[in-house]
Amino acid sequence: MEKQPILVVDDEKNIRLTLSQSLKQLDIPVQTAVNGEEALQMLREGLFGLVFLDLKMPGMDGMDVLRRIKDDWPKVRVIIITAHGTIESAVEAMKLGAVDFIQKPFSPGDIRELAKSVLKRETLDAERTVDYFALIELAKRHITDRSFDAASETARKAIAADPAQPEAYNLLGALLEIDGNIFEAQKFYLAAMDIDPRYKPARANLKRTTSWKKSDNIDLGSDENEISFKKGAGNGIDNVK
């Protein structure tokens, strides 16, 4: 997958240029498309391992493009680009298989680290992975593949591998919340905060789930990039990714 080109899809020229320049250091070919129609045509004509996809574009928007990509090229990983602090369609994007999100403005370093993290997940062997941080990345890959039971199991393995780290508890809490188990989710958010009271994702998730305002983002948390997505009105894991 590392050798397959990366496709950047954005109607803003400066964003396409910024991403292309930022990704050059990865020694992976980068191609660009100005809209969804052009992106789909490029995917028909060549192989891509990773797509950076703007959520809001004229004509065919990013959500429509994401649906087509996951239907026709399910192994292609898609990172959603958004200029909005809250993503109304983020849960739907996860249901369709978006691997990650990044918000404008972003730095070249943010782009490179996110791309490297996503690509690294593809090399993980589910049978042999026992390292805590590798298990966290594997759980996120399972979420991308819409394998939610496997994601939960892997998050629990991460907790067993290193019970003193907060991220696995927060990740498992997020999966439970997505599935509609709010009270169980809160227990894991609290467990993460017991380990590290300064761990912001768990603190934000706990505050949100105990507030009357239910429209804020669920934060999966990450060492290098905080991954957030918005919870929809429906319950059940099938309504998520």
Tab-separated table of C-alpha atoms in Angstrom, residues 37-191:
chain	number	residue	atom	x	y	z
A	37	GLU	CA	-16.317	13.568	-10.542
A	38	GLU	CA	-12.655	13.917	-11.491
A	39	ALA	CA	-11.609	11.920	-8.431
A	40	LEU	CA	-13.849	8.993	-9.340
A	41	GLN	CA	-12.548	9.013	-12.891
A	42	MET	CA	-8.959	8.897	-11.614
A	43	LEU	CA	-9.834	5.991	-9.331
A	44	ARG	CA	-11.270	4.102	-12.295
A	45	GLU	CA	-8.039	4.622	-14.211
A	46	GLY	CA	-5.465	3.840	-11.526
A	47	LEU	CA	-4.773	2.384	-8.083
A	48	PHE	CA	-4.640	4.602	-5.001
A	49	GLY	CA	-3.939	3.553	-1.434
A	50	LEU	CA	-5.103	6.684	0.372
A	51	VAL	CA	-7.460	9.560	-0.462
A	52	PHE	CA	-7.645	12.952	1.250
A	53	LEU	CA	-11.216	14.029	0.496
A	54	ASP	CA	-12.817	17.419	1.117
A	55	LEU	CA	-16.233	17.016	2.709
A	56	LYS	CA	-17.819	20.117	1.169
A	57	MET	CA	-17.335	20.630	-2.573
A	58	PRO	CA	-19.491	22.016	-5.393
A	59	GLY	CA	-21.384	19.397	-7.378
A	60	MET	CA	-20.775	15.936	-5.940
A	61	ASP	CA	-19.866	16.506	-2.300
A	62	GLY	CA	-17.400	14.492	-0.265
A	63	MET	CA	-20.027	12.239	1.293
A	64	ASP	CA	-21.279	11.136	-2.124
A	65	VAL	CA	-17.714	10.494	-3.270
A	66	LEU	CA	-16.997	8.512	-0.106
A	67	ARG	CA	-20.024	6.288	-0.741
A	68	ARG	CA	-18.822	5.540	-4.262
A	69	ILE	CA	-15.276	4.846	-3.126
A	70	LYS	CA	-16.310	2.399	-0.411
A	71	ASP	CA	-18.734	0.648	-2.785
A	72	ASP	CA	-16.300	0.298	-5.688
A	73	TRP	CA	-12.874	0.382	-3.992
A	74	PRO	CA	-13.421	-0.777	-0.379
A	75	LYS	CA	-9.717	-1.181	0.362
A	76	VAL	CA	-8.942	2.471	-0.397
A	77	ARG	CA	-8.528	4.440	2.833
A	78	VAL	CA	-10.221	7.838	2.972
A	79	ILE	CA	-9.349	10.772	5.235
A	80	ILE	CA	-12.035	13.464	5.327
A	81	ILE	CA	-10.954	17.118	5.152
A	82	THR	CA	-13.311	19.629	6.721
A	83	ALA	CA	-13.314	23.336	7.489
A	84	HIS	CA	-16.057	22.913	10.066
A	85	GLY	CA	-15.491	22.437	13.787
A	86	THR	CA	-18.557	20.188	13.953
A	87	ILE	CA	-19.174	17.688	11.166
A	88	GLU	CA	-22.882	17.035	10.726
A	89	SER	CA	-22.307	13.959	8.562
A	90	ALA	CA	-19.315	12.521	10.422
A	91	VAL	CA	-21.159	9.504	11.845
A	92	GLU	CA	-22.435	8.663	8.385
A	93	ALA	CA	-18.887	9.035	7.071
A	94	MET	CA	-17.645	6.561	9.671
A	95	LYS	CA	-20.451	4.184	8.794
A	96	LEU	CA	-19.262	4.331	5.207
A	97	GLY	CA	-15.652	3.740	6.165
A	98	ALA	CA	-13.844	7.058	6.549
A	99	VAL	CA	-10.601	6.303	8.341
A	100	ASP	CA	-9.939	9.711	9.872
A	101	PHE	CA	-10.697	13.419	9.867
A	102	ILE	CA	-8.556	16.529	9.724
A	103	GLN	CA	-9.801	20.078	10.093
A	104	LYS	CA	-8.618	23.157	8.241
A	105	PRO	CA	-6.326	24.901	8.926
A	106	PHE	CA	-3.658	22.250	9.367
A	107	SER	CA	0.122	22.182	9.263
A	108	PRO	CA	2.301	20.130	6.886
A	109	GLY	CA	3.424	18.096	9.879
A	110	ASP	CA	-0.186	17.277	10.797
A	111	ILE	CA	-0.783	15.955	7.281
A	112	ARG	CA	2.358	13.819	7.180
A	113	GLU	CA	1.848	12.303	10.619
A	114	LEU	CA	-1.779	11.468	9.894
A	115	ALA	CA	-0.911	9.833	6.563
A	116	LYS	CA	1.913	7.827	8.141
A	117	SER	CA	-0.354	6.681	10.971
A	118	VAL	CA	-3.082	5.494	8.592
A	119	LEU	CA	-0.626	3.728	6.288
A	120	LYS	CA	1.122	2.068	9.220
A	121	ARG	CA	-2.164	0.528	10.380
A	122	GLU	CA	-2.329	-1.448	7.153
A	123	THR	CA	0.862	-3.335	8.027
A	124	LEU	CA	-0.408	-4.600	11.372
A	125	ASP	CA	-0.970	-8.330	11.745
A	126	ALA	CA	-4.068	-8.946	13.870
A	127	GLU	CA	-2.808	-12.370	14.966
A	128	ARG	CA	0.617	-11.173	16.095
A	129	THR	CA	-0.068	-7.685	17.411
A	130	VAL	CA	0.447	-7.543	21.169
A	131	ASP	CA	2.061	-4.123	21.700
A	132	TYR	CA	-0.295	-1.614	23.339
A	133	PHE	CA	0.099	1.202	20.832
A	134	ALA	CA	-0.073	-1.196	17.887
A	135	LEU	CA	-3.304	-2.612	19.325
A	136	ILE	CA	-4.758	0.899	19.501
A	137	GLU	CA	-3.949	1.461	15.830
A	138	LEU	CA	-5.351	-1.960	14.939
A	139	ALA	CA	-8.601	-1.132	16.756
A	140	LYS	CA	-8.910	2.040	14.691
A	141	ARG	CA	-8.292	0.031	11.528
A	142	HIS	CA	-11.124	-2.301	12.516
A	143	ILE	CA	-13.379	0.748	12.931
A	144	THR	CA	-12.408	1.827	9.426
A	145	ASP	CA	-13.295	-1.643	8.115
A	146	ARG	CA	-16.635	-1.466	9.963
A	147	SER	CA	-15.601	-4.451	12.086
A	148	PHE	CA	-16.929	-3.039	15.349
A	149	ASP	CA	-16.857	-6.246	17.372
A	150	ALA	CA	-13.214	-6.717	16.403
A	151	ALA	CA	-12.527	-3.070	17.319
A	152	SER	CA	-14.004	-3.553	20.792
A	153	GLU	CA	-12.127	-6.818	21.309
A	154	THR	CA	-8.856	-5.213	20.239
A	155	ALA	CA	-9.420	-2.221	22.531
A	156	ARG	CA	-9.926	-4.644	25.424
A	157	LYS	CA	-6.699	-6.425	24.465
A	158	ALA	CA	-4.939	-3.063	24.588
A	159	ILE	CA	-6.267	-2.510	28.096
A	160	ALA	CA	-4.959	-5.935	29.119
A	161	ALA	CA	-1.583	-5.207	27.495
A	162	ASP	CA	-1.146	-1.963	29.432
A	163	PRO	CA	-3.871	-1.122	31.979
A	164	ALA	CA	-2.077	2.122	32.898
A	165	GLN	CA	-2.777	3.893	29.584
A	166	PRO	CA	-5.963	5.993	29.224
A	167	GLU	CA	-6.524	5.908	25.453
A	168	ALA	CA	-7.825	2.323	25.218
A	169	TYR	CA	-10.443	3.003	27.905
A	170	ASN	CA	-11.570	6.129	26.068
A	171	LEU	CA	-11.671	4.292	22.736
A	172	LEU	CA	-13.771	1.484	24.195
A	173	GLY	CA	-16.049	4.062	25.787
A	174	ALA	CA	-16.531	5.722	22.396
A	175	LEU	CA	-17.462	2.389	20.803
A	176	LEU	CA	-19.979	1.729	23.567
A	177	GLU	CA	-21.455	5.206	23.208
A	178	ILE	CA	-21.819	4.765	19.465
A	179	ASP	CA	-23.664	1.526	20.183
A	180	GLY	CA	-26.058	3.404	22.456
A	181	ASN	CA	-24.630	2.160	25.783
A	182	ILE	CA	-24.133	5.602	27.324
A	183	PHE	CA	-23.824	4.530	30.953
A	184	GLU	CA	-21.296	1.807	30.150
A	185	ALA	CA	-19.393	4.312	28.026
A	186	GLN	CA	-19.221	6.762	30.925
A	187	LYS	CA	-17.607	4.088	33.109
A	188	PHE	CA	-14.744	3.767	30.648
A	189	TYR	CA	-14.404	7.544	30.257
A	190	LEU	CA	-14.146	7.740	34.051
A	191	ALA	CA	-11.575	4.936	34.071
